[in-house]
Structure formats: C-alpha cells, structure tokens
Amino acid sequence: MAATRVTPTREVRALRIVQAKDYPLYVFMLRASEILDFADISRVSRDEAGKLIGYQRPQVRKHIQEIVEYLDSDVPIFPNPIIMALSPDVVFRSTRGGNRHPDDGISDTGRLTIPLPEEGKAKPAWIVDGQQRALALSRAQRKDFPVPITAFIADTVNLQRDQFVRINNTRPLPRGLVTELLPEVDSPLPARLAIRQAPSKLCDVLNTDKSSPFLGMIKRASMSGNKPTNAVVTDTGIVEMIQESLTSPSGCLYPYRDIGRGETDFDSIIKALIIYWSAVRDTFPDAWGKSPEKSRLMHGAGIRAMGRLMDRILGTVDPLREDSPERIREHLALVVPYCRWTAGTWNDIGYRWNEIENGSRYFQELSNYLIRTYQSTRRELM
C-alpha cells in the first residue's frame, strides 16, 4: 500500500476577525524573507484573447529602492500591512482557552495553517496590496524583519481584483499637507521628498518671520477652517519657487548649497528671499497682499514667474550687500510698465490678467515674457 503524501505546511499565530460571514480576516506576521515564498504578485496584463488578467500596476523601481533604503536605515518602522488573498486550502483553528476574553463573535486567536508551495505549483497567496513593499522587503538587508500581514480567503481572480480596486481607490494625502509635514520629519526621507524638505522649512520661516513680506500670508493645510484673512498665497507655489532656485545650477539660491559637504547656508538664503520679495512688495504695492482672484502676483503662477526673475536679478545683485534693497527695486522697475497683475492684457503673450492659471504653459509663458522684457529693457539702458 502506497504511503499517503503529506503536503508541507507552515503554521503561524493569527487573529481572526469576522467582518463578513463568509470572508473573515486573518492578521499575522511573516519575516521579510518569507513573503514572496508564500505569495505571488499578479500584474496587469492581457491573455492571448486580449482579456485583462491580473490586477497589479507595474513595478516602480525608484519607489521600491526608496523603501529598501528606509528599511536598511537605523530605525525603520513598518506599520502598514501587506494585504493578501489566501487559497481556500488554508485552515484556521481557534486556540482553546487561549483567549483572555469570552468569544464575542467578532474576533478570536488561533493558528493558521498554510500549505507551502510545491515546485511547479501555484503559491497559496496573492498580494492584493503592497506589491512594491513586498519586493522592497525581499531586497532589504534585514531578512528577519517582522512584517504585518492582513489576509482573506479568495479563490477567484475576480474577488482579488475587486478587493484590489476597492483598497487602492482611496484618495492620496493632499500635496499641501505632505509639504507642510515634511519639515517635522526627522527620519531619513526618500530623495524625492528630501529635496522638498528644505524649501518647506524655508516656507515656514517666510510665513512666521516678522521681517518677512509674507508674514502670515501663506496658506498651509493646517490652517483649514481657521485661516487668517491675509493668508492668500499657497504654500505649494512658494515651495516650488524656492525648490527650483535651490536645485537648478542657474538658480540664485544654488550657490548657497555646499553639495560636497551636504551643507546649506539657510541664514543667507532667508536674507536673500526676504530682501528680494520685500522689494517685490514695494514695487507692486497695489497687487501685493490681495487674493489670487484679485491679483495674479499672489497666484502660484505669478510667484513662480517672479521667482524665475529673482534668479536673473540676484545673479546680478548681491542680496547681502547693504545697498541691495535699493538696487533690486531699480531692476524690478524695468518690468513694472509691462506687468498686468490686476487689470489689462499682457503684451506679446495676449492673456488678460485673470486668464493666467497654474498650468505649466501659463507659468512658462509668463516667466519667459518677464525675463525677456527685463533683459531687453536692461540692454536698451546700457
């Protein structure tokens, strides 16, 4: 008589949560190195007939690498669970007498027995949410890093896809909120966020420094519902203006960075920003401090375009000299006759003052026009 073949299994401690009668949730832990041993990743593709199969979006290499770098940092915290759909072959057994409280019909603890994948056969789980995190965990140095898993039983791709769509259909955090939170983050950030951290800190200073022309004028996400009436400028416009000048070799703030040492002269940057934008305020008093609906100077496109002009002017005028405020005002005066911040139509580009919007086309055309006008007017006076 042939011996019965026993399928190898892995047993984990788990919490069972009853949300829907036929689809309980299981919460348990796996080590980083074990996740892809148990679970497959389905990506969006089509079969030979053109029918959509799978459901995961393509890998994003840069995002995965950012997660790997964070996991390999000194104090990684990984609270977000990987969500899996489990084969119906898994078995859950309650721990008799193991629960401290009487069964409330909602949750109980026990052991989840998961069949291990055999060569050439499908794995017992599919990743519904957390594809990139799972790949990053598999590449991290800490192979024994404990990872929370939330799972449910699903034996059809349709059910998996339905859960994937529902789980991933949440709205991302507002960009303004992320921008405002960045200065408060002490742990290492991915490069794409770290590059926005310094401009966001500088934006905070511009909004709170008593000598700043933007004092109390910058709208931040935390002000929602109780913002002061003079908060008329969006923080994203300010942050983008600073970031572009800091990171572009042609930016006037770029020289204040020592890239080799990883140091930045923030005091000098703040002085330069305050001196230049104070001169802008003094040059356009009728357009300063109004809402973007009444003045396009206070609009995101206006702030960024004047930021581009700042790079040209402060490339000529040292903002740290004593006579710099007067000299900057002299340079700004060259474009005053051609600006239409609150009324009229912009020459050459043909937009009425209130037709300037936040799209890149408007910003590029406005900034190019201001720079061309400034440079041509300077040449005529030389």
Coordinates of C-alpha atoms in Angstrom, one line a residue:
M1 CA 0.0 0.0 0.0
A2 CA 1.5 3.3 -1.1
A3 CA 2.1 5.9 1.7
T4 CA -0.1 9.0 1.7
R5 CA 1.9 12.0 0.6
V6 CA 1.8 14.8 3.2
T7 CA 1.7 18.4 1.9
P8 CA 4.3 20.5 3.8
T9 CA 2.7 23.4 5.8
R10 CA 3.6 26.4 7.8
E11 CA 1.7 27.3 10.9
V12 CA 1.5 30.9 12.2
R13 CA -0.3 32.5 15.1
A14 CA -3.1 34.6 13.9
L15 CA -6.1 36.8 14.9
R16 CA -9.3 36.0 13.1
I17 CA -11.7 39.0 12.6
V18 CA -15.2 38.4 11.4
Q19 CA -16.4 41.3 9.2
A20 CA -18.4 39.4 6.7
K21 CA -19.7 35.9 7.5
D22 CA -18.0 34.1 4.5
Y23 CA -14.8 36.2 4.4
P24 CA -13.1 36.5 7.8
L25 CA -9.9 38.5 8.0
Y26 CA -6.7 37.0 9.4
V27 CA -3.9 39.1 10.9
F28 CA -0.5 37.5 11.4
M29 CA 3.3 38.1 10.9
L30 CA 5.8 36.9 8.4
R31 CA 9.5 37.6 8.1
A32 CA 10.6 39.8 5.2
S33 CA 12.3 36.9 3.5
E34 CA 9.2 34.7 3.7
I35 CA 6.7 37.0 2.0
L36 CA 7.5 36.1 -1.7
D37 CA 7.9 32.5 -0.7
F38 CA 4.2 32.4 0.2
A39 CA 2.7 34.9 -2.2
D40 CA 2.7 35.7 -5.9
I41 CA 2.4 39.1 -7.4
S42 CA -0.2 39.5 -10.2
R43 CA 0.4 42.4 -12.6
V44 CA -2.0 43.9 -15.1
S45 CA -1.6 42.0 -18.4
R46 CA -3.8 40.5 -21.1
D47 CA -4.1 36.9 -22.3
E48 CA -3.9 35.9 -26.0
A49 CA -7.6 36.9 -26.5
G50 CA -6.9 40.4 -25.2
K51 CA -8.7 39.8 -21.9
L52 CA -7.4 41.6 -18.9
I53 CA -5.8 39.3 -16.3
G54 CA -4.1 40.1 -13.0
Y55 CA -4.5 43.5 -11.3
Q56 CA -1.3 44.9 -10.0
R57 CA 0.2 48.0 -11.5
P58 CA 3.8 47.7 -13.0
Q59 CA 6.8 47.9 -10.7
V60 CA 8.1 51.3 -9.9
R61 CA 11.8 50.8 -9.4
K62 CA 12.6 54.2 -7.9
H63 CA 9.8 53.8 -5.3
I64 CA 11.0 50.3 -4.4
Q65 CA 14.6 51.4 -3.9
E66 CA 13.4 54.2 -1.6
I67 CA 11.6 51.7 0.6
V68 CA 14.7 49.4 0.6
E69 CA 16.9 52.4 1.7
Y70 CA 14.4 53.1 4.5
L71 CA 14.2 49.5 5.6
D72 CA 18.0 49.4 5.8
S73 CA 18.1 52.7 7.9
D74 CA 18.8 52.7 11.6
V75 CA 15.2 52.7 13.0
P76 CA 12.7 51.5 10.3
I77 CA 9.0 51.3 11.3
F78 CA 6.7 49.4 9.0
P79 CA 3.2 49.6 10.3
N80 CA 1.3 49.2 7.0
P81 CA 0.4 45.6 6.4
I82 CA 0.8 43.6 3.2
I83 CA -2.7 42.5 2.1
M84 CA -3.0 39.0 0.7
A85 CA -5.7 36.8 -0.7
L86 CA -5.3 33.3 0.6
S87 CA -6.1 29.9 -1.0
P88 CA -9.1 28.2 0.5
D89 CA -6.7 25.4 1.4
V90 CA -5.5 27.3 4.5
V91 CA -7.0 26.2 7.8
F92 CA -7.6 28.3 10.9
R93 CA -8.1 26.6 14.3
S94 CA -9.0 28.6 17.4
T95 CA -6.7 28.3 20.4
R96 CA -8.8 26.6 23.1
G97 CA -8.6 28.5 26.3
G98 CA -6.1 30.9 24.7
N99 CA -8.4 33.9 24.6
R100 CA -8.4 36.1 27.6
H101 CA -11.9 37.2 27.0
P102 CA -15.0 35.2 26.1
D103 CA -15.7 34.8 22.4
D104 CA -17.6 38.0 21.4
G105 CA -18.4 36.7 17.9
I106 CA -16.1 39.3 16.3
S107 CA -12.5 38.0 16.9
D108 CA -10.6 35.1 18.2
T109 CA -7.0 34.0 18.3
G110 CA -5.6 30.7 16.9
R111 CA -3.3 29.1 14.4
L112 CA -3.4 29.5 10.7
T113 CA -2.0 26.5 8.7
I114 CA -0.8 27.5 5.3
P115 CA 0.3 24.9 2.7
L116 CA 3.8 25.5 1.5
P117 CA 4.2 25.9 -2.3
E118 CA 5.5 22.9 -4.1
E119 CA 7.7 23.1 -7.1
G120 CA 5.8 23.9 -10.3
K121 CA 2.6 24.7 -8.4
A122 CA 0.9 28.0 -7.5
K123 CA 1.7 29.7 -4.2
P124 CA -1.0 29.7 -1.6
A125 CA -1.4 33.5 -1.5
W126 CA -1.6 36.5 -3.8
I127 CA -0.6 40.1 -2.9
V128 CA -3.6 42.3 -3.3
D129 CA -2.0 45.5 -1.9
G130 CA 1.7 46.1 -1.1
Q131 CA 3.4 44.8 -4.3
Q132 CA 6.2 47.4 -4.1
R133 CA 6.6 47.0 -0.3
A134 CA 6.9 43.2 -0.7
L135 CA 9.6 43.5 -3.4
A136 CA 11.5 46.0 -1.3
L137 CA 11.3 43.7 1.8
S138 CA 12.7 40.9 -0.3
R139 CA 15.7 43.0 -1.2
A140 CA 16.3 44.6 2.2
Q141 CA 19.3 43.5 4.3
R142 CA 17.1 42.6 7.4
K143 CA 15.8 39.3 6.2
D144 CA 14.1 38.5 9.6
F145 CA 12.3 41.9 9.7
P146 CA 8.8 41.2 11.0
V147 CA 6.0 42.3 8.7
P148 CA 2.3 42.5 9.5
I149 CA 0.0 40.6 7.1
T150 CA -3.7 41.1 6.7
A151 CA -5.3 38.3 4.6
F152 CA -8.7 37.0 3.5
I153 CA -9.8 33.8 1.7
A154 CA -10.3 34.2 -2.1
D155 CA -10.2 31.5 -4.7
T156 CA -11.0 33.6 -7.7
V157 CA -9.1 36.4 -9.5
N158 CA -12.4 38.4 -9.8
L159 CA -12.7 38.6 -6.0
Q160 CA -9.0 39.5 -5.7
R161 CA -9.4 42.2 -8.4
D162 CA -12.5 43.6 -6.7
Q163 CA -10.6 43.9 -3.4
F164 CA -7.6 45.4 -5.1
V165 CA -9.7 48.2 -6.8
R166 CA -11.5 49.0 -3.5
I167 CA -8.3 49.1 -1.4
N168 CA -6.4 51.2 -3.9
N169 CA -9.3 53.6 -4.7
T170 CA -8.5 55.9 -1.7
R171 CA -7.5 59.5 -2.3
P172 CA -3.8 60.3 -1.6
L173 CA -2.9 62.8 1.0
P174 CA -3.3 66.4 -0.2
R175 CA 0.0 67.7 -1.6
G176 CA -0.2 70.8 0.6
L177 CA -0.5 68.6 3.7
V178 CA 2.6 66.5 2.7
T179 CA 4.5 69.7 2.0
E180 CA 3.7 71.1 5.5
L181 CA 4.5 67.9 7.3
L182 CA 8.0 67.4 5.7
P183 CA 9.9 69.9 8.0
E184 CA 8.6 67.9 11.0
V185 CA 10.0 64.6 9.8
D186 CA 13.3 63.6 11.5
S187 CA 13.9 60.2 9.9
P188 CA 15.6 59.8 6.5
L189 CA 13.3 60.6 3.6
P190 CA 13.3 59.3 0.0
A191 CA 15.2 61.6 -2.3
R192 CA 12.1 63.0 -4.0
L193 CA 10.7 64.1 -0.6
A194 CA 14.0 65.1 0.9
I195 CA 14.5 67.6 -1.9
R196 CA 11.2 69.3 -0.8
Q197 CA 12.0 69.3 2.9
A198 CA 14.4 72.3 2.9
P199 CA 12.1 74.5 0.7
S200 CA 9.2 73.6 3.0
K201 CA 11.2 74.7 6.1
L202 CA 12.1 78.0 4.4
C203 CA 8.4 78.5 3.5
D204 CA 7.7 78.2 7.3
V205 CA 10.2 80.9 8.1
L206 CA 8.8 83.2 5.4
N207 CA 5.4 82.8 6.9
T208 CA 6.5 83.4 10.6
D209 CA 9.5 85.8 10.4
K210 CA 8.4 89.3 11.5
S211 CA 10.7 90.8 8.8
S212 CA 9.2 88.7 6.0
P213 CA 6.9 90.3 3.5
F214 CA 5.0 87.0 3.5
L215 CA 4.3 87.2 7.3
G216 CA 1.0 85.3 7.9
M217 CA 0.2 85.4 4.2
I218 CA 1.0 81.8 3.3
K219 CA -1.9 79.2 3.3
R220 CA -0.9 75.9 4.8
A221 CA -3.0 72.7 5.2
S222 CA -3.2 73.0 9.0
M223 CA -5.0 76.4 8.6
S224 CA -8.0 74.8 7.0
G225 CA -11.2 76.2 8.6
N226 CA -9.5 78.9 10.6
K227 CA -7.0 80.6 8.3
P228 CA -6.5 84.3 8.8
T229 CA -7.9 86.6 6.2
N230 CA -4.5 87.7 5.0
A231 CA -3.4 84.2 4.1
V232 CA -3.7 84.5 0.3
V233 CA -0.6 82.7 -1.1
T234 CA -0.5 78.9 -1.4
D235 CA 2.5 77.1 0.2
T236 CA 3.0 74.9 -2.9
G237 CA 3.7 78.0 -5.0
I238 CA 6.3 79.3 -2.5
V239 CA 7.9 75.8 -2.1
E240 CA 8.2 75.2 -5.8
M241 CA 9.7 78.7 -6.3
I242 CA 12.3 78.0 -3.7
Q243 CA 13.0 74.5 -4.8
E244 CA 13.6 75.4 -8.4
S245 CA 16.1 78.1 -7.4
L246 CA 17.9 75.8 -4.9
T247 CA 18.3 72.8 -7.2
S248 CA 18.9 74.5 -10.6
P249 CA 22.6 75.5 -11.3
S250 CA 21.2 78.7 -12.8
G251 CA 19.2 79.5 -9.6
C252 CA 20.3 82.4 -7.4
L253 CA 20.0 80.2 -4.3
Y254 CA 22.0 77.3 -5.7
P255 CA 25.4 78.8 -4.7
Y256 CA 24.4 78.7 -1.0
R257 CA 24.5 74.9 -1.1
D258 CA 27.7 73.0 -0.5
I259 CA 26.8 69.8 -2.2
G260 CA 30.2 68.1 -1.4
R261 CA 29.6 68.6 2.3
G262 CA 25.9 68.3 2.2
E263 CA 25.5 71.7 3.9
T264 CA 23.3 74.7 3.1
D265 CA 23.6 78.3 4.3
F266 CA 20.0 78.8 5.3
D267 CA 20.6 82.1 7.0
S268 CA 21.8 83.7 3.8
I269 CA 19.0 82.1 1.8
I270 CA 16.4 83.6 4.1
K271 CA 18.0 87.0 3.9
A272 CA 18.1 86.8 0.1
L273 CA 14.4 85.7 -0.1
I274 CA 13.2 88.4 2.4
I275 CA 15.2 91.2 0.7
Y276 CA 14.0 90.3 -2.9
W277 CA 10.4 89.7 -2.0
S278 CA 10.3 92.8 0.1
A279 CA 11.4 94.7 -3.0
V280 CA 8.6 93.0 -5.0
R281 CA 6.1 94.1 -2.4
D282 CA 7.4 97.7 -2.5
T283 CA 7.5 97.7 -6.3
F284 CA 3.9 96.4 -6.7
P285 CA 2.0 97.7 -3.7
D286 CA -1.4 97.7 -5.4
A287 CA -1.0 94.0 -6.3
W288 CA 0.6 92.8 -3.0
G289 CA -1.4 91.0 -0.3
K290 CA -4.6 90.5 -2.4
S291 CA -6.3 87.2 -3.1
P292 CA -5.2 85.5 -6.4
E293 CA -8.7 86.3 -7.7
K294 CA -7.8 90.0 -7.5
S295 CA -4.1 89.9 -8.1
R296 CA -2.1 87.3 -10.2
L297 CA 1.1 88.4 -8.4
M298 CA -0.2 86.4 -5.4
H299 CA -1.2 83.5 -7.7
G300 CA 1.0 80.4 -7.9
A301 CA 2.0 81.2 -11.5
G302 CA 2.9 84.8 -10.5
I303 CA 5.0 83.7 -7.5
R304 CA 6.9 81.1 -9.6
A305 CA 7.4 83.5 -12.6
M306 CA 8.7 86.2 -10.2
G307 CA 10.9 83.5 -8.7
R308 CA 12.5 83.0 -12.2
L309 CA 13.0 86.7 -12.4
M310 CA 14.6 86.6 -9.0
D311 CA 17.2 84.2 -10.3
R312 CA 18.2 86.7 -13.0
I313 CA 18.2 89.8 -10.8
L314 CA 20.0 88.2 -7.8
G315 CA 22.5 86.8 -10.3
T316 CA 23.5 90.4 -10.9
V317 CA 22.9 92.0 -7.5
D318 CA 24.4 90.6 -4.3
P319 CA 21.4 90.5 -1.9
L320 CA 23.7 90.5 1.1
R321 CA 25.2 94.0 0.3
E322 CA 23.8 97.0 2.3
D323 CA 22.5 98.7 -0.8
S324 CA 20.9 95.6 -2.3
P325 CA 17.2 96.6 -1.5
E326 CA 17.5 99.8 -3.5
R327 CA 19.4 98.1 -6.4
I328 CA 16.8 95.3 -6.6
R329 CA 14.0 97.8 -6.7
E330 CA 15.8 99.5 -9.6
H331 CA 16.0 96.2 -11.5
L332 CA 12.3 95.4 -10.8
A333 CA 11.3 98.9 -12.0
L334 CA 12.3 97.8 -15.5
V335 CA 9.4 95.4 -15.8
V336 CA 6.8 97.5 -14.0
P337 CA 5.3 99.2 -17.1
Y338 CA 4.8 95.7 -18.7
C339 CA 3.1 93.9 -15.8
R340 CA -0.7 93.3 -15.7
W341 CA -1.2 91.7 -12.3
T342 CA -4.6 93.2 -11.5
A343 CA -6.0 94.6 -14.8
G344 CA -5.4 94.7 -18.5
T345 CA -3.8 92.3 -21.0
W346 CA -0.2 91.1 -21.0
N347 CA 1.7 92.3 -24.2
D348 CA 3.0 89.6 -26.5
I349 CA 1.5 86.6 -24.7
G350 CA -2.0 88.0 -25.1
Y351 CA -3.6 86.8 -21.9
R352 CA -5.9 89.0 -19.8
W353 CA -4.6 89.5 -16.3
N354 CA -7.1 87.0 -14.8
E355 CA -6.5 84.3 -17.5
I356 CA -3.2 83.3 -16.1
E357 CA -3.6 79.9 -14.4
N358 CA -1.4 77.3 -12.7
G359 CA -0.8 75.2 -15.7
S360 CA 2.8 74.8 -16.8
R361 CA 2.0 76.6 -20.1
Y362 CA 0.9 79.8 -18.4
F363 CA 3.8 79.7 -16.0
Q364 CA 6.4 79.2 -18.7
E365 CA 4.9 81.9 -21.0
L366 CA 4.6 84.4 -18.2
S367 CA 8.1 83.8 -16.8
N368 CA 9.7 83.8 -20.3
Y369 CA 7.9 87.1 -21.0
L370 CA 9.1 88.8 -17.8
I371 CA 12.7 87.6 -18.3
R372 CA 12.8 88.7 -22.0
T373 CA 11.3 92.1 -21.1
Y374 CA 13.8 92.6 -18.2
Q375 CA 16.8 91.7 -20.3
S376 CA 15.8 93.7 -23.3
T377 CA 15.0 96.8 -21.2
R378 CA 18.4 96.5 -19.5
R379 CA 20.2 96.3 -22.8
E380 CA 18.4 99.5 -24.0
L381 CA 19.6 101.4 -20.9
M382 CA 23.2 100.3 -21.2

